[in-house]
Amino acid sequence: MSHAIHANRSQRMLLPPDINDWVGPLDPVRFVAEFVDALDLKALGFRMSEGTDGRPHYAPKLLLSIWLYGWMVRVRSSRNLERALRVQIPFLWLAGLETPDHNTLWRFFSQNKKAFPKLFRKLVRAAVTLELVGFALHALDGTKLASACSTETAFHRKTLLEKLKELEAVIASSMADIESTEKASENEPPTEMPEALKDTVERKKQILEVLAKLDEAGVNHLSGKEPEARMLKTRDGTKLGFNAQIVVDHESDFIVAEDVVQDATDHRQLVPMVEAAAANMGKPADETVADKGYSSGPQMKEAERRHLPVLVPAQEIAGEDGEYAKSRFTYSAEGDFYVCPLGVVLPLTSVASASGGKNAHDIYRCTNATCPEKSACTKDKLGRGIKRFEGEEEMSRQAEKLRSPRNQVLWSLRKEIVEHLFGLIKQVDGFRRFTAWGLEGARAQWSVVCTVVDLRKLLPHFLAGRLRGAQLAAA
């Protein structure tokens, strides 16, 4: 009959334990420690603490290694990191039994927000130097993440205008009552404004001040605590947040560029992100694919001017189908006019400037009032008008480029290259919103997210003995 094993909490060890025995030689925590220990943090812009008389301070490399390993194993908050340093064996080994508290950890992150993007770029360049990243095909995509601020407590123009209308009605009614009272007693001194009305007037003043801030920022929603956040459509609803971008290499599944922007759409991110990847890697990929959200005439024009190889399909225009769709009109660059399917020339008649979120464009209009197909072609009383936006020639060439079977195959790979990483980050890792305030804080956190994703991609090389952390840092 077997006997039960009980905990012997009074047992003593003959020799003191060696903490190096607590983690194996191929434990991921050793990879992170080797990498951070070999980094030149000062060159990367990390704030270097200097010893002074008094209490000793924690070394920046110690604190950075805790943050990186913590996010790598999905322990992200400073309080959870503090707890892990006391109870989890890999953290105990990593910190050498040191236990910096959550305030120390958060202060380090807050003071080094600008350095984390530089650390990410350092990692990418090292992977390129060690030939661990490919240049054949990259994919670009973005995801919307909620900001640290609350959407519910933010200022919303529609709500403010409704409240303003209510207050103005109250003020008008109260002022009318005061005037009628004064007329009824002409010999009496003027009635003072009631305290309740003074409060209403003050509230109106505050609303007008907030509306002025909305006008200044050019937005309809604004957080008083986080004015840089913008209202974005996410899978979890419309929230204040930021637009996080990544460029991913097909061969290695490695994130080669990242950024966080305020834009609610991706229309202006194609060239900046492709150039960011080229800057990180030394040159652009042979092709970079992106979805229709990145389709923009100005961006296509700029990409062509800078000789950036991209594959981006044009966005479909609602209602542009049938016998007299815009695609069936032929543009003459030499004469600067369109020709309709019936052979009628549409000359340039006007130019519309950019306004209300719409891009500037030229308008070419049919002047044939007796056209027998006018009712089938347009309902516009002025005649059929064709809008031509900046970059349409480049968009046409891009559409032609995408017709080749090879490029169709390349573009079809986009989803499998980039979208699964958003699933990993948001679903598996559980990172669905920023917890650092402001655009700079969001950029710092996104850089850490992308850095640890890349470190995980390099782990198989470490486990196979092909890569050491120090080798990566020195590359």
Short mmCIF file of C-alpha atoms in Angstrom, two decimals:
data_model
loop_
_atom_site.label_atom_id
_atom_site.label_comp_id
_atom_site.label_asym_id
_atom_site.label_seq_id
_atom_site.Cartn_x
_atom_site.Cartn_y
_atom_site.Cartn_z
CA MET A 1 0.00 0.00 0.00
CA SER A 2 1.45 3.35 -1.05
CA HIS A 3 1.73 6.22 1.35
CA ALA A 4 0.77 9.88 0.86
CA ILE A 5 3.46 12.47 0.27
CA HIS A 6 3.15 15.55 2.45
CA ALA A 7 4.97 18.87 2.19
CA ASN A 8 7.98 19.10 4.51
CA ARG A 9 8.21 22.87 4.96
CA SER A 10 10.84 22.61 7.70
CA GLN A 11 13.36 20.76 5.53
CA ARG A 12 16.76 22.46 5.27
CA MET A 13 19.23 22.34 2.40
CA LEU A 14 22.79 21.26 3.01
CA LEU A 15 24.08 23.63 0.30
CA PRO A 16 22.52 26.90 -0.90
CA PRO A 17 20.59 26.54 -4.18
CA ASP A 18 22.00 27.85 -7.46
CA ILE A 19 19.31 29.84 -9.28
CA ASN A 20 20.89 28.87 -12.62
CA ASP A 21 19.51 25.40 -11.98
CA TRP A 22 15.98 26.81 -11.93
CA VAL A 23 15.70 27.36 -15.70
CA GLY A 24 17.00 25.14 -18.46
CA PRO A 25 19.70 26.19 -20.92
CA LEU A 26 17.11 26.55 -23.70
CA ASP A 27 14.44 28.34 -21.69
CA PRO A 28 13.13 31.42 -23.60
CA VAL A 29 13.94 33.63 -20.61
CA ARG A 30 17.65 33.02 -21.24
CA PHE A 31 17.24 34.19 -24.84
CA VAL A 32 15.68 37.47 -23.68
CA ALA A 33 18.34 37.96 -20.98
CA GLU A 34 21.20 37.37 -23.43
CA PHE A 35 19.69 39.75 -25.96
CA VAL A 36 19.11 42.61 -23.49
CA ASP A 37 22.43 42.17 -21.69
CA ALA A 38 24.31 42.61 -24.98
CA LEU A 39 22.39 45.74 -26.08
CA ASP A 40 23.80 49.25 -26.02
CA LEU A 41 20.80 50.90 -24.38
CA LYS A 42 22.32 54.36 -24.41
CA ALA A 43 22.72 54.22 -28.18
CA LEU A 44 19.06 53.21 -28.46
CA GLY A 45 17.98 56.26 -26.48
CA PHE A 46 17.09 54.60 -23.18
CA ARG A 47 17.46 56.80 -20.15
CA MET A 48 20.55 55.72 -18.27
CA SER A 49 20.27 56.02 -14.49
CA GLU A 50 23.33 57.29 -12.72
CA GLY A 51 24.18 56.32 -9.21
CA THR A 52 24.09 59.04 -6.53
CA ASP A 53 24.47 58.99 -2.81
CA GLY A 54 21.59 57.20 -1.14
CA ARG A 55 19.36 54.34 -2.19
CA PRO A 56 20.67 52.04 -4.98
CA HIS A 57 18.76 52.08 -8.27
CA TYR A 58 17.72 49.28 -10.60
CA ALA A 59 19.76 48.93 -13.79
CA PRO A 60 17.89 49.80 -17.04
CA LYS A 61 18.82 46.43 -18.57
CA LEU A 62 17.19 44.63 -15.65
CA LEU A 63 13.96 46.58 -16.05
CA LEU A 64 13.91 46.25 -19.85
CA SER A 65 14.42 42.48 -19.66
CA ILE A 66 11.47 42.23 -17.26
CA TRP A 67 9.20 44.19 -19.62
CA LEU A 68 10.19 42.21 -22.72
CA TYR A 69 9.97 38.79 -21.13
CA GLY A 70 6.74 39.75 -19.35
CA TRP A 71 5.02 40.76 -22.59
CA MET A 72 6.50 37.70 -24.28
CA VAL A 73 4.66 35.43 -21.82
CA ARG A 74 1.54 37.66 -21.71
CA VAL A 75 2.22 39.35 -18.37
CA ARG A 76 1.80 43.01 -19.32
CA SER A 77 0.69 45.25 -16.46
CA SER A 78 3.30 46.63 -14.07
CA ARG A 79 1.39 45.20 -11.07
CA ASN A 80 1.26 41.72 -12.60
CA LEU A 81 4.97 41.98 -13.41
CA GLU A 82 5.68 42.88 -9.77
CA ARG A 83 3.68 39.83 -8.65
CA ALA A 84 5.44 37.53 -11.15
CA LEU A 85 8.84 38.66 -9.85
CA ARG A 86 7.90 37.17 -6.50
CA VAL A 87 6.27 33.89 -7.51
CA GLN A 88 7.27 32.74 -11.03
CA ILE A 89 10.59 30.92 -11.33
CA PRO A 90 11.66 32.35 -14.75
CA PHE A 91 11.08 35.89 -13.43
CA LEU A 92 12.95 35.07 -10.21
CA TRP A 93 15.92 33.90 -12.30
CA LEU A 94 15.69 36.81 -14.76
CA ALA A 95 15.76 39.43 -12.01
CA GLY A 96 18.28 37.56 -9.88
CA LEU A 97 15.74 37.57 -7.01
CA GLU A 98 15.46 41.38 -7.21
CA THR A 99 11.90 42.67 -6.83
CA PRO A 100 11.34 46.15 -8.31
CA ASP A 101 7.80 47.32 -7.54
CA HIS A 102 5.14 48.32 -10.06
CA ASN A 103 5.89 52.05 -9.70
CA THR A 104 9.55 51.48 -10.60
CA LEU A 105 8.59 49.32 -13.57
CA TRP A 106 6.01 51.77 -14.90
CA ARG A 107 8.32 54.74 -14.39
CA PHE A 108 10.94 53.00 -16.55
CA PHE A 109 8.40 52.41 -19.33
CA SER A 110 7.06 55.96 -19.12
CA GLN A 111 10.52 57.52 -19.26
CA ASN A 112 11.59 55.49 -22.30
CA LYS A 113 8.57 55.67 -24.63
CA LYS A 114 10.63 57.04 -27.52
CA ALA A 115 13.29 54.34 -27.16
CA PHE A 116 11.03 51.31 -27.67
CA PRO A 117 10.45 51.98 -31.40
CA LYS A 118 14.24 52.24 -31.80
CA LEU A 119 14.63 48.87 -30.07
CA PHE A 120 12.19 47.33 -32.53
CA ARG A 121 14.10 48.75 -35.51
CA LYS A 122 17.35 47.43 -34.01
CA LEU A 123 15.85 43.93 -33.84
CA VAL A 124 14.68 44.07 -37.47
CA ARG A 125 18.07 45.25 -38.72
CA ALA A 126 19.81 42.51 -36.76
CA ALA A 127 17.51 39.87 -38.29
CA VAL A 128 18.28 41.26 -41.75
CA THR A 129 22.03 41.19 -41.07
CA LEU A 130 21.77 37.56 -39.97
CA GLU A 131 19.73 36.78 -43.13
CA LEU A 132 16.71 35.67 -41.13
CA VAL A 133 14.25 37.85 -43.08
CA GLY A 134 13.25 37.74 -46.75
CA PHE A 135 12.81 40.49 -49.35
CA ALA A 136 10.56 38.72 -51.86
CA LEU A 137 7.07 39.56 -50.57
CA HIS A 138 5.76 41.73 -47.76
CA ALA A 139 2.17 42.40 -46.69
CA LEU A 140 0.80 45.56 -45.08
CA ASP A 141 -2.31 45.84 -42.92
CA GLY A 142 -3.70 47.75 -39.96
CA THR A 143 -6.03 47.21 -37.03
CA LYS A 144 -7.98 49.61 -34.84
CA LEU A 145 -7.35 49.42 -31.09
CA ALA A 146 -9.14 51.30 -28.32
CA SER A 147 -7.17 53.94 -26.45
CA ALA A 148 -6.69 54.15 -22.70
CA CYS A 149 -9.40 56.80 -22.33
CA SER A 150 -13.12 56.07 -22.03
CA THR A 151 -15.32 56.72 -25.06
CA GLU A 152 -18.35 57.24 -22.81
CA THR A 153 -16.80 60.13 -20.86
CA ALA A 154 -15.48 61.91 -23.96
CA PHE A 155 -17.06 65.00 -25.53
CA HIS A 156 -19.32 64.34 -28.53
CA ARG A 157 -20.46 67.21 -30.77
CA LYS A 158 -24.00 65.90 -31.30
CA THR A 159 -24.61 65.50 -27.56
CA LEU A 160 -23.10 68.91 -26.81
CA LEU A 161 -25.26 70.66 -29.41
CA GLU A 162 -28.39 69.01 -28.03
CA LYS A 163 -27.48 70.10 -24.50
CA LEU A 164 -26.63 73.60 -25.73
CA LYS A 165 -30.06 73.90 -27.33
CA GLU A 166 -31.71 72.85 -24.07
CA LEU A 167 -29.70 75.38 -22.04
CA GLU A 168 -30.45 78.20 -24.48
CA ALA A 169 -34.18 77.43 -24.19
CA VAL A 170 -33.94 77.53 -20.37
CA ILE A 171 -31.99 80.80 -20.46
CA ALA A 172 -34.44 82.41 -22.91
CA SER A 173 -37.42 81.36 -20.79
CA SER A 174 -35.82 82.61 -17.56
CA MET A 175 -34.82 85.93 -19.11
CA ALA A 176 -38.39 86.41 -20.36
CA ASP A 177 -39.72 85.80 -16.85
CA ILE A 178 -37.23 88.32 -15.40
CA GLU A 179 -38.19 90.98 -17.96
CA SER A 180 -41.92 90.52 -17.30
CA THR A 181 -41.32 90.79 -13.55
CA GLU A 182 -39.36 94.03 -13.98
CA LYS A 183 -42.08 95.55 -16.18
CA ALA A 184 -44.75 94.69 -13.59
CA SER A 185 -42.82 96.61 -10.88
CA GLU A 186 -41.22 99.55 -12.72
CA ASN A 187 -40.45 101.38 -9.48
CA GLU A 188 -38.62 98.39 -8.01
CA PRO A 189 -34.84 97.93 -8.47
CA PRO A 190 -33.77 95.49 -11.27
CA THR A 191 -34.10 91.83 -10.36
CA GLU A 192 -30.79 90.04 -9.89
CA MET A 193 -30.09 86.94 -11.97
CA PRO A 194 -31.09 83.86 -9.96
CA GLU A 195 -28.29 81.54 -8.88
CA ALA A 196 -29.80 78.66 -10.86
CA LEU A 197 -29.74 80.79 -14.02
CA LYS A 198 -26.14 81.82 -13.36
CA ASP A 199 -25.24 78.15 -13.21
CA THR A 200 -27.05 77.52 -16.52
CA VAL A 201 -25.20 80.40 -18.19
CA GLU A 202 -21.88 79.05 -16.91
CA ARG A 203 -22.68 75.58 -18.27
CA LYS A 204 -23.48 77.09 -21.64
CA LYS A 205 -20.12 78.88 -21.59
CA GLN A 206 -18.32 75.61 -20.82
CA ILE A 207 -20.09 73.81 -23.67
CA LEU A 208 -19.14 76.59 -26.11
CA GLU A 209 -15.52 76.28 -24.98
CA VAL A 210 -15.53 72.52 -25.62
CA LEU A 211 -17.17 73.03 -29.03
CA ALA A 212 -14.40 75.49 -29.87
CA LYS A 213 -11.83 72.80 -28.98
CA LEU A 214 -13.62 70.34 -31.27
CA ASP A 215 -13.52 72.90 -34.08
CA GLU A 216 -9.82 73.56 -33.48
CA ALA A 217 -9.01 69.84 -33.64
CA GLY A 218 -11.32 69.34 -36.63
CA VAL A 219 -13.14 66.41 -34.99
CA ASN A 220 -16.61 65.59 -33.66
CA HIS A 221 -15.39 63.54 -30.68
CA LEU A 222 -12.69 64.45 -28.19
CA SER A 223 -11.40 63.09 -24.90
CA GLY A 224 -10.37 65.73 -22.39
CA LYS A 225 -7.79 63.34 -20.93
CA GLU A 226 -6.50 61.95 -24.24
CA PRO A 227 -7.10 64.55 -26.98
CA GLU A 228 -4.95 62.66 -29.52
CA ALA A 229 -7.32 59.67 -29.67
CA ARG A 230 -9.77 59.55 -32.57
CA MET A 231 -13.15 57.88 -33.02
CA LEU A 232 -12.57 54.66 -34.99
CA LYS A 233 -14.69 51.74 -36.13
CA THR A 234 -13.47 48.55 -34.45
CA ARG A 235 -14.87 45.02 -34.40
CA ASP A 236 -16.12 45.80 -30.88
CA GLY A 237 -17.95 48.96 -31.97
CA THR A 238 -17.03 52.60 -32.53
CA LYS A 239 -14.52 53.75 -29.93
CA LEU A 240 -11.83 56.32 -29.31
CA GLY A 241 -8.52 54.75 -30.25
CA PHE A 242 -5.61 54.56 -32.65
CA ASN A 243 -4.81 52.83 -35.93
CA ALA A 244 -1.97 50.29 -35.53
CA GLN A 245 0.01 49.30 -38.64
CA ILE A 246 2.41 46.44 -39.45
CA VAL A 247 4.38 45.18 -42.46
CA VAL A 248 5.10 41.43 -42.40
CA ASP A 249 7.61 39.34 -44.34
CA HIS A 250 6.12 36.28 -46.06
CA GLU A 251 9.18 34.06 -45.78
CA SER A 252 9.90 34.47 -42.06
CA ASP A 253 6.53 35.68 -40.68
CA PHE A 254 8.57 38.54 -39.19
CA ILE A 255 7.19 42.04 -38.55
CA VAL A 256 9.57 44.38 -40.39
CA ALA A 257 7.82 47.72 -39.80
CA GLU A 258 5.22 49.08 -37.39
CA ASP A 259 3.57 52.35 -36.45
CA VAL A 260 0.51 53.84 -34.76
CA VAL A 261 -1.40 56.70 -36.39
CA GLN A 262 -4.53 58.75 -35.68
CA ASP A 263 -6.13 58.29 -39.12
CA ALA A 264 -9.49 56.53 -39.10
CA THR A 265 -8.70 54.93 -42.49
CA ASP A 266 -5.59 53.48 -44.14
CA HIS A 267 -5.77 55.74 -47.23
CA ARG A 268 -2.58 57.65 -46.36
CA GLN A 269 -0.48 54.83 -44.91
CA LEU A 270 0.77 52.93 -47.97
CA VAL A 271 3.89 54.95 -48.81
CA PRO A 272 4.88 55.75 -45.18
CA MET A 273 4.72 52.08 -44.15
CA VAL A 274 6.49 50.69 -47.24
CA GLU A 275 9.23 53.29 -46.77
CA ALA A 276 9.47 52.45 -43.06
CA ALA A 277 10.04 48.79 -43.96
CA ALA A 278 12.65 49.82 -46.55
CA ALA A 279 14.42 52.03 -44.00
CA ASN A 280 14.48 49.22 -41.41
CA MET A 281 15.73 46.63 -43.87
CA GLY A 282 17.95 48.69 -46.14
CA LYS A 283 15.75 48.31 -49.22
CA PRO A 284 12.09 47.60 -50.06
CA ALA A 285 10.75 44.13 -50.82
CA ASP A 286 10.30 42.98 -54.40
CA GLU A 287 6.56 43.42 -53.86
CA THR A 288 4.39 44.72 -51.01
CA VAL A 289 0.70 43.79 -51.05
CA ALA A 290 -2.12 45.61 -49.26
CA ASP A 291 -5.91 45.54 -49.32
CA LYS A 292 -8.31 48.03 -50.90
CA GLY A 293 -8.26 50.19 -47.79
CA TYR A 294 -4.85 51.45 -48.87
CA SER A 295 -6.06 52.37 -52.36
CA SER A 296 -5.55 56.10 -52.87
CA GLY A 297 -4.68 58.09 -55.97
CA PRO A 298 -2.18 60.38 -54.23
CA GLN A 299 -0.52 57.42 -52.50
CA MET A 300 -0.29 55.43 -55.75
CA LYS A 301 1.17 58.44 -57.50
CA GLU A 302 3.75 58.92 -54.75
CA ALA A 303 4.61 55.20 -54.66
CA GLU A 304 5.24 55.24 -58.40
CA ARG A 305 7.32 58.41 -58.13
CA ARG A 306 9.49 56.78 -55.47
CA HIS A 307 9.71 53.48 -57.39
CA LEU A 308 8.09 51.48 -54.59
CA PRO A 309 6.79 48.12 -55.88
CA VAL A 310 3.26 47.70 -54.50
CA LEU A 311 0.18 45.66 -55.36
CA VAL A 312 -3.04 47.34 -54.21
CA PRO A 313 -6.45 46.87 -55.89
CA ALA A 314 -8.59 49.95 -56.53
CA GLN A 315 -11.67 50.52 -54.42
CA GLU A 316 -14.95 49.81 -56.15
CA ILE A 317 -17.08 52.88 -56.83
CA ALA A 318 -20.74 52.48 -55.87
CA GLY A 319 -23.10 52.74 -58.85
CA GLU A 320 -20.27 52.64 -61.39
CA ASP A 321 -21.50 49.80 -63.56
CA GLY A 322 -23.53 49.35 -66.71
CA GLU A 323 -23.07 50.50 -70.27
CA TYR A 324 -22.24 54.08 -69.31
CA ALA A 325 -20.04 53.47 -66.26
CA LYS A 326 -16.98 55.70 -65.89
CA SER A 327 -14.74 52.77 -66.79
CA ARG A 328 -16.26 52.83 -70.29
CA PHE A 329 -15.22 56.45 -70.85
CA THR A 330 -11.76 56.92 -72.39
CA TYR A 331 -9.44 59.63 -71.12
CA SER A 332 -7.06 61.49 -73.46
CA ALA A 333 -4.05 62.77 -71.53
CA GLU A 334 -2.84 64.73 -74.56
CA GLY A 335 -6.09 66.60 -75.07
CA ASP A 336 -7.23 66.48 -71.42
CA PHE A 337 -10.75 65.28 -72.16
CA TYR A 338 -12.93 62.16 -71.91
CA VAL A 339 -14.70 60.39 -74.76
CA CYS A 340 -17.98 58.62 -74.01
CA PRO A 341 -18.96 55.22 -75.52
CA LEU A 342 -20.86 57.10 -78.26
CA GLY A 343 -17.77 59.11 -79.26
CA VAL A 344 -18.86 62.41 -77.68
CA VAL A 345 -16.06 64.52 -76.15
CA LEU A 346 -16.41 65.64 -72.51
CA PRO A 347 -14.13 68.68 -71.97
CA LEU A 348 -12.78 69.89 -68.62
CA THR A 349 -15.40 72.29 -67.27
CA SER A 350 -14.50 72.88 -63.62
CA VAL A 351 -12.12 72.06 -60.78
CA ALA A 352 -13.37 71.17 -57.28
CA SER A 353 -11.02 71.83 -54.38
CA ALA A 354 -10.64 69.49 -51.42
CA SER A 355 -13.28 70.07 -48.73
CA GLY A 356 -15.38 68.15 -46.26
CA GLY A 357 -13.09 65.13 -46.39
CA LYS A 358 -13.37 64.88 -50.20
CA ASN A 359 -10.28 64.99 -52.41
CA ALA A 360 -9.76 67.68 -55.02
CA HIS A 361 -10.82 66.62 -58.52
CA ASP A 362 -11.41 67.84 -62.07
CA ILE A 363 -14.88 67.62 -63.63
CA TYR A 364 -15.38 66.78 -67.29
CA ARG A 365 -18.95 67.32 -68.50
CA CYS A 366 -20.96 66.38 -71.56
CA THR A 367 -22.45 69.42 -73.31
CA ASN A 368 -24.57 67.49 -75.81
CA ALA A 369 -28.08 68.40 -74.63
CA THR A 370 -29.71 66.44 -77.46
CA CYS A 371 -27.93 63.13 -76.78
CA PRO A 372 -30.45 60.30 -77.37
CA GLU A 373 -28.90 58.26 -74.48
CA LYS A 374 -28.88 61.06 -71.92
CA SER A 375 -31.60 59.52 -69.74
CA ALA A 376 -29.73 56.20 -69.64
CA CYS A 377 -26.39 57.88 -68.98
CA THR A 378 -27.20 60.42 -66.25
CA LYS A 379 -29.90 62.11 -64.22
CA ASP A 380 -27.82 65.29 -63.82
CA LYS A 381 -29.62 68.26 -65.39
CA LEU A 382 -26.25 69.78 -66.32
CA GLY A 383 -25.28 66.67 -68.30
CA ARG A 384 -23.11 63.67 -67.54
CA GLY A 385 -20.10 64.63 -65.44
CA ILE A 386 -16.92 62.57 -64.96
CA LYS A 387 -14.74 63.23 -61.91
CA ARG A 388 -11.01 62.71 -62.31
CA PHE A 389 -8.98 62.51 -59.12
CA GLU A 390 -5.25 62.84 -58.56
CA GLY A 391 -3.38 59.64 -59.34
CA GLU A 392 -5.98 58.04 -61.63
CA GLU A 393 -3.35 57.22 -64.23
CA GLU A 394 -1.27 55.44 -61.61
CA MET A 395 -4.40 53.66 -60.35
CA SER A 396 -5.12 52.45 -63.88
CA ARG A 397 -1.59 51.13 -64.25
CA GLN A 398 -1.91 49.40 -60.88
CA ALA A 399 -5.15 47.73 -62.00
CA GLU A 400 -3.42 46.53 -65.18
CA LYS A 401 -0.51 45.21 -63.11
CA LEU A 402 -2.87 43.21 -60.93
CA ARG A 403 -4.39 41.45 -63.95
CA SER A 404 -1.33 39.26 -64.43
CA PRO A 405 -1.77 35.70 -63.03
CA ARG A 406 1.49 35.98 -61.08
CA ASN A 407 0.46 39.18 -59.31
CA GLN A 408 -3.00 37.79 -58.57
CA VAL A 409 -1.34 34.88 -56.77
CA LEU A 410 0.94 37.25 -54.83
CA TRP A 411 -1.98 39.43 -53.77
CA SER A 412 -4.03 36.39 -52.73
CA LEU A 413 -1.31 35.57 -50.16
CA ARG A 414 -1.93 38.84 -48.28
CA LYS A 415 -4.38 37.43 -45.72
CA GLU A 416 -2.26 34.47 -44.70
CA ILE A 417 0.84 36.67 -44.38
CA VAL A 418 -0.43 39.44 -42.12
CA GLU A 419 -3.93 38.91 -40.72
CA HIS A 420 -3.11 35.91 -38.52
CA LEU A 421 -0.68 38.09 -36.54
CA PHE A 422 -3.53 40.39 -35.55
CA GLY A 423 -5.40 37.30 -34.40
CA LEU A 424 -2.37 36.26 -32.34
CA ILE A 425 -1.94 39.70 -30.80
CA LYS A 426 -5.60 40.38 -30.06
CA GLN A 427 -7.05 36.94 -29.37
CA VAL A 428 -4.20 34.76 -28.10
CA ASP A 429 -2.16 37.48 -26.37
CA GLY A 430 -5.29 39.38 -25.36
CA PHE A 431 -3.92 42.80 -26.34
CA ARG A 432 -7.09 44.61 -27.44
CA ARG A 433 -6.52 48.14 -26.19
CA PHE A 434 -3.72 50.49 -25.27
CA THR A 435 -3.16 51.19 -21.59
CA ALA A 436 -0.52 53.90 -21.99
CA TRP A 437 -1.94 57.39 -22.54
CA GLY A 438 -1.46 59.47 -25.67
CA LEU A 439 -0.17 58.72 -29.15
CA GLU A 440 3.43 58.41 -27.91
CA GLY A 441 2.39 55.90 -25.25
CA ALA A 442 0.40 53.88 -27.81
CA ARG A 443 3.38 53.84 -30.16
CA ALA A 444 5.66 52.63 -27.38
CA GLN A 445 3.30 49.79 -26.43
CA TRP A 446 2.77 48.74 -30.05
CA SER A 447 6.55 48.66 -30.53
CA VAL A 448 6.86 46.34 -27.52
CA VAL A 449 4.07 44.14 -28.92
CA CYS A 450 5.81 43.84 -32.29
CA THR A 451 9.24 43.33 -30.68
CA VAL A 452 8.09 40.36 -28.60
CA VAL A 453 6.21 38.85 -31.56
CA ASP A 454 9.49 38.96 -33.50
CA LEU A 455 11.46 37.55 -30.56
CA ARG A 456 9.05 34.60 -30.52
CA LYS A 457 9.69 34.11 -34.25
CA LEU A 458 13.43 33.93 -33.51
CA LEU A 459 13.05 31.44 -30.66
CA PRO A 460 13.24 28.33 -32.91
CA HIS A 461 16.69 29.49 -34.09
CA PHE A 462 17.75 29.82 -30.43
CA LEU A 463 16.33 26.42 -29.47
CA ALA A 464 18.08 24.81 -32.44
CA GLY A 465 21.40 26.34 -31.37
CA ARG A 466 21.67 28.51 -34.51
CA LEU A 467 21.26 31.87 -32.71
CA ARG A 468 22.30 33.38 -29.39
CA GLY A 469 20.78 36.47 -27.83
CA ALA A 470 24.17 38.19 -27.70
CA GLN A 471 24.74 37.40 -31.37
CA LEU A 472 21.40 39.02 -32.23
CA ALA A 473 22.18 42.16 -30.22
CA ALA A 474 25.63 42.50 -31.81
CA ALA A 475 24.38 42.15 -35.41
#
